[in-house]
Structure formats: structure tokens, C-alpha cells
């Protein structure tokens, strides 16, 4: 039987992650990769991670990001960038490539973008162009220095760490002369602020401490402003040491034009156009996706060093070339390859989910701008009134999803066109999905990814926890923990999901997926689509049950404060969403693979292998989902017998849908003993 | 020289040397196992030629650089995602095999024909650059044949340095034995220059440069004509040289001690 011949190359990835026709993105990937596997790898190998301080040694990264074009990636061409339009997928791929070697370096590269993100998402056109173009490296003949930024949301609270929802940083009016622009006093202490060693500006979240300022906001401070711009003490961190982190102190005077997104003056009061939380919502919505993929990159990067190590183990003594002992080493033992297949399967699922989310944001970006334009024309300002205006188009969004799901030729194309032409409907449809996929990949890829990285180290035995472990696997494992924490720890993502996963537009889409995947289960059973369909069905049934059911004291089960219900359900959904995305990528490879001569060669084996991984992962996800749902239905009981019977029937269905998964894992494990790997790891240790 | 040079760089692609390369015989003759699926890179010697060409062109206004490459179209496209980011050039594509099993004569002929056909190429200003060897087979003959076919008999191989002198003459340093160089001076183009490693480092990838180049690279790839190479030798058997590694991994050895050990070994 044909099996996987080589590790999947770029051609395969470009198809699966949908950038085969984007040369700009392919080049960016190559750029990031060569930097990762030269300078970044060298820094780690030379021990640059052994200090908390930002050193000249580490600072080489900044020049390298500049000269390789990565610094300019976030910008539009008129600001000095080179990609027109949304760049979420491009940024996600860069984070993935850099984190393949070291996620701290990836974070370092993205930190200025994070600082710019509030300006990019909600800044005035002036703020946007001015800061973005100053953050681009000077072109030949230009006489200026590049500026870099830091994003300061979190801050120290007395006696505790930080709590992302509470702001102590303050904004006051310092001077306000009649007819002139007000001058503001910014007072902010940051905690764990990335890029602070070399930042020239910071975007700071501050609350109002002055009756003449209406709300909280984000304000830009610069190192040349009047007052104190103290970079503070370095964070004594044990992870991501290739990025700089400090606890800065700002006490500065800035003009009111530094309020991100601008302000209006009403009855003598400065009214910021956006509160800090509105801006942060938009920022994290996007920047969480690359973070999710950093953890994923590590799982996939582990495959090759583990295979190499396993094959070379036990070579000592009398092993002769050509004997299984020599060629396979510990790969002769099934457990070694089966566990690695699980690691790979989860890595694939994370990549599928993360890159799907990045692509979704590339679609969402223009539609969000369009929505904002329409709302501002209609005078619908502020998050609350926008939300209620959007609620009105939800019905149409659901109608659109329903129509699109009907077979071509039988559906009302005119109505579809009409609904699609409505930017608000389009926005509502995309946003409902983004509101699931973004927290899901941030939570699942990083959290479960960190757990799985532990398995990777276990596969290397004692070697895994030594300093010379190939591929820096130990660092990669510990780094995952930060990715699971920053930009909102896991609890924050679960809370986000517990609210958005009951959105009717999303639930309508989920029902359509269930139908689609049931059809797929009949036509492409080898992908695990049946297990995914059964999981979605069980999850949805359980969610509906939790809304009807009560505990013995008569209290409702699905409730904001009942995190013993909402949080596990959020976790279960993540597993299923990741598997769903993975099946999608396998189908894409099956469809587009034959068109590419390189991929077509050996496609049968590649496709079979990816389908096996997809099946393995779908079975695992089904198990997690069924376990959580069972805990919900039985754990808060006793419940009505009829409810229990209905649940048991569905649960039995989920188990059955995993038929053949163990065989798929056997095949995947066997493939790992055959696949050709390079002679040497392509970066130094 | 005010009009600048027309520099044509001949550069093939080769499988990434970090990969496992195993010769196998297929229906179309000898090749490497899973050849199409292995990642490819620009031949390292050709890479040096390209970077030197770009540098020379940058310093001589009016110059232009072409990269002529024969290889499977789909693979070339992949390699261009990196190469096109490094320096500005115009690509000329020959869609043909790149496995290292084709006779130098056939490759040289195809390349020479492609160079002849470049529109607007001024032969009086022509410098044909390439690697003096290649990582796929290192016949060391291809570039020479290209030159002969084009009627360029001023040829230099194993070049590490090319300097333009005040009168426009070219000073070249060719590698000879024992780390020494043979120095030659040439009035000016045309000439064939087979590069050793040159002097310039590999420029970093910059997608901005790449975006400029890709406007010409993509159409060139699309209209690439397939090249049929026929004849050539029949191989009875093919083998990669068996690896002989005697590696000791010893950590934290002082540099002096390592140096002493190497000297002792050389003397022994
Ligand atoms: C190296 C590094 C770099 C960083 N860079 C930046 C930066 O550039 N800019 C910036 O602003 N910040 C930055 N941060 C801060 C980072 O984003 C915060 O650490 C993060 O938001 C988590 O805050 P916390 O550590 O206080 O955890 P908390 O929010 O206190 O959470 C801790 C735990 O409390 C529980 N919990 C919290 N909230 C809830 C809830 N609502 N419901 C239920 N349980 C809950 C959960 O168990 C959670 O895991 C960085 C941090 C590090 C370590």
C-alpha cells in the first residue's frame, strides 16, 4: 500500500492552508523561515535565552526582522508595506514559521504589531498612517530611524498579579486653554509589557480620572514626551526569553490627539470615540490567532527530530546497517510511533483551526469596515446600540446560511444574492463564526498543545529534558504555557466562548455542519467526518438540554456564573471545531492536490496519511466531547428518564462513529516508520 | 563603463543537500528517490554567481541581470519564492529535468540557445556567469560549453573575485592550488565567468524585492517551453558516495586544544 513518502513539503501546505495562489505570502513564509533557522536558531543555541535582560546579542533580531521585510509586513503599501489588503493569514504564517524554532522570537517580531494594532483597528486615518509608516524601516535615501512600539494593557495591582479587566492607569486633563487642544496627563504602570526595552512609543489602556474626560480609552505615549518614560524592571521570566518584557512606569503629558480613534468635545467634556475595551476587543480578536499557531508550530516541528532520534536509538552494540535494529531503532516498538502519530494529529488539527481562523479574519476585516461605515452614517454609535442593530440582521444571516446550504440549482439564487449584497448580513454571518473560532484556537491550540508537548518530551526519554535535546523541544514545551496565558489566560477564552457559543447565527451554522458532515460520513468515511458529525450533534443536544434542565435545587444549569457547566462545554466545542477544520483541509488536499504536479506525485500516500491523522483526531475529539456531555447530563442530576434515554442513544452513536480509528492510528504509526526524513535537522542545536 | 553590463547567470536547482538522496532507476532513467517531492534550492555555486552579478549590476548603471534556469517548472516556481527576494533579476525558464543525470553537453546546448533568444541582449556587453561546478553533478563542463556555443572564448573558472578597473578592464582572480590565485586582466566583455564562492554573503530574503521580481517571474514561468534532452550516457549503476563520518561529540573543549588536535592530525 502506498504510504507517506516524505515529510509534507510547502506545496502540500500551501494547498491545505489555502495560499497556493498567494506569492506574496509564500515569499513571506520563506523569509521568516530562513531567519528562524539561521539567526534565531543560533541565538538559542548560543544560550541567548539564559538571561532575562535584553542584550545586544538578542537585539540582532530587530535588524534581521527589518532587513528581511518582516517588520513591514503589517503595513499597507502606501505606508511602506508590500501586501495590499488584510494580512491576518500572512501574520499567522510568520508566527508559525518563527515559532517552529523559537516562539519568543516570534513574539518579538509581532510585538510592535501588537502595539500598532489598536491604532490599526480603531485609530484615525492620520494616526494610522503616521505611526505605521514610522514603524517601517527607512528605505534607501530616507533619513530617519525606525520606531518600535509596546502595548500596555496589563498592570500591577496591589498584592496580586494582574487582572486584565481592571485598570488603575489614569488619564487627566493637564491643561486646556480656551480654543486649544487639551493636554492630557497619562499615569500608567505596566506589567509584563513586551518590547519595552526598545519601544519608542506605547499604546496604553487608561481609565478616566477626570470629570472632563468621559470614558476609558487607549492613549499613545512616546519616549520624547514631557515627563517620565521609565522602562522599568525586566520581568524575571522563564519562557520566551528572546522577547523583551519589563514593567514600565509612564507619567507623561501628551496632546489629546493621542487618544486612539480620536474624541469629540461635548458640553466641555472630552468624549473618546472608543473606550479601551472596545479597542481591545477588536485587537485581541485578531492577534490571538497567531499566538495560537505558535504552540501548534511546536507540535509539528517535533515530528522530525523525534523520528530521527527514535531511528538512531539502539544503534550501538552490534546493530548492522540493513537490519531493523539499525534502521528503525525504537521505531520497532509500536508505542513510540503511535504516540508520535497522536502528536502529529493534534498538530494538524491545531494548524487547520488556526489557519482557518486567520483566513476568516481576512474576510471579516473589509466587512467590518463596511459595517462601521454604515453604522456611522446611520448614527448608530457605541457597542450597545451597534449590538442591538445587528441583532435585527441575525434573522437574515440565518436565512442566508440556510439558503446557501441547499443544493445548487434548487435554491433561491436571487434571494441569496440579495442577502449577500447586504454588508451587515455578511458581517453578522462572519462575526458569529469568528467569535467561536478565535477563542477556540487560542484556548485549545495553546492549552491542549502544551499538554501534548509534554508527550513529545516523554518520547525522547531522558534526552528530552537535557539541554542538548534536538529542536529545542524543552524550551518549546515551557513556552507553550505563556502562549496559553498572554492575551488573556485560558479562563478568559472559556468565558468568551461561554457567551458566544449560544449565538443563534452560530448555532444555525452548527446545524448545517451536522447535516454536511453526516453526508460526508457516507462519502468520505476515512476522514473521520462521521465522528465529527456525531460530536457536533451530541454537543448541541447537550447545550439545549442545559438550557432546559435544572439541578435538584431548581437552579438553571446554563448560567454565566456556573463555570462548572459553561467552561467544560466550551472545552468540548474546541475539540470538535479543531477536528472539523482538519477534515476540511484533508478534503481540500484531495480536491486540489492532483492539479499540482509535485503534490500529485505520491498524493495517494500523502492523502491516506492525512486522512488517517484526521480520523485519529476525530475519534479523540469525540471521546472528549462525549465525556464532557455525559458529565453535564448525569453530573447535575437526577434528570428525567426520557432525557437520559435520548442522550444515551446519541452517545452510543458517537462511540460507533469512531469505528476504524484504531486501525487508522496503526496505519499512521506504520507510515512513520517508512517516511523519508532529511539527513540532518535543518537548524543547529 | 557607462552603458553597463548584460549579465546572464546560468543557475540550476538542486535538491536540498540536507535531504536523504538515494538514486533509483525509474521508467525515464535514473533519478533520485522521491525527487519531485524533495525540497529544492538554487545550486549554491550559481547562487554566488547571482549575488555577484547583482552587485556588479548595481554598481554599473545601465546593467541588467537575467537568470537562466532549467528545471521542472513547478519546482522552479517554489525556488523562486526565495531567490526572487534576494536580488533583482529577470527570469528565463527552461522547463526540463534538473536531476543531475543529464549530459553537460545537452544542458549547455539548451542554455546557449535560451541565451541567444533573449530579446534585446547585447552580446558585446555580455558576461555569462554561473557556478564553476554544480551541486547536482559537478561536471565542471556546462558553463564552458555554453560559452563555446555562444562564441565566447574568454573563460575563467573557479573565480572568487571580479573587479572593474578604471578603464573598464576586468581583473579576475581564479582559484589555483594551495589557496593561491591566478590573476588575469581582460579588456572587457564578453566573457564567461564560472564562480567559486565569490566574496559576497547571501543577501537576506526580502519580500519587497520579491514582489518586484515576481511581476516578471510568474509570466516567465507560465510561458516556459518544455526542453527535450535526448541521448547522453547510459548508466549501468549509480551510487551516492557512502558516508564516512567519524564524529566525536565533545563539549566545552577549549579552542586551543581543538586547534592543536587538528594540527597533530594533519602532521600525522
Ligand atoms: C512574558 C509576558 C509578556 C506579556 N506581554 C504583555 C504585553 O505586551 N502587554 C500586556 O498588556 N500584557 C502582557 N502580558 C500580560 C499577560 O497578558 C497577562 O499575564 C495575562 O493577561 C494574564 O493575566 P494574569 O497573569 O493576571 O492572570 P489572571 O487574569 O489573574 O488569571 C489567572 C487565573 O485566574 C482565573 N481567572 C481569571 N479570570 C477569570 C474569570 N473571569 N473567570 C474564571 N476564572 C478566572 C483563572 O484560573 C486564570 O487562569 C505578558 C505576560 C507575560 C508573562
CSV table of C-alpha atoms in Angstrom, one decimal, chain A residues 535 538-539 541-543 545-546 557 564-565 568-569 572 621-639 643-644 647-648 650-652 654-655:
chain,number,residue,atom,x,y,z
A,535,UNK,CA,-19.9,15.0,18.2
A,538,UNK,CA,-24.3,15.4,20.9
A,539,UNK,CA,-22.8,18.8,21.9
A,541,UNK,CA,-28.2,18.4,22.2
A,542,UNK,CA,-26.4,18.8,25.5
A,543,UNK,CA,-26.4,22.6,25.2
A,545,UNK,CA,-30.6,20.3,27.4
A,546,UNK,CA,-28.6,22.5,29.7
A,557,UNK,CA,-27.8,24.8,34.6
A,564,UNK,CA,-18.7,24.1,36.1
A,565,UNK,CA,-21.2,23.9,33.1
A,568,UNK,CA,-16.4,22.3,30.1
A,569,UNK,CA,-18.9,22.9,27.3
A,572,UNK,CA,-15.7,20.3,24.3
A,621,UNK,CA,-12.3,14.7,20.0
A,622,UNK,CA,-15.4,12.6,20.0
A,623,UNK,CA,-14.2,11.0,23.2
A,624,UNK,CA,-13.5,14.3,24.9
A,625,UNK,CA,-16.8,15.7,23.8
A,626,UNK,CA,-18.8,12.6,24.9
A,627,UNK,CA,-17.1,12.6,28.3
A,628,UNK,CA,-17.9,16.3,28.9
A,629,UNK,CA,-21.5,15.9,27.7
A,630,UNK,CA,-22.1,12.9,29.9
A,631,UNK,CA,-20.8,14.8,32.9
A,632,UNK,CA,-23.3,17.5,32.2
A,633,UNK,CA,-26.3,15.2,31.8
A,634,UNK,CA,-25.6,12.9,34.7
A,635,UNK,CA,-23.4,15.2,36.9
A,636,UNK,CA,-26.1,17.6,37.9
A,637,UNK,CA,-29.0,15.1,38.0
A,638,UNK,CA,-31.1,13.3,38.7
A,639,UNK,CA,-32.7,14.1,35.4
A,643,UNK,CA,-33.9,12.9,28.6
A,644,UNK,CA,-31.4,10.3,29.7
A,647,UNK,CA,-28.8,11.2,25.5
A,648,UNK,CA,-27.7,7.6,25.7
A,650,UNK,CA,-26.8,9.8,20.9
A,651,UNK,CA,-23.8,8.9,23.0
A,652,UNK,CA,-23.9,5.4,21.6
A,654,UNK,CA,-20.8,8.9,18.8
A,655,UNK,CA,-18.9,5.8,20.0
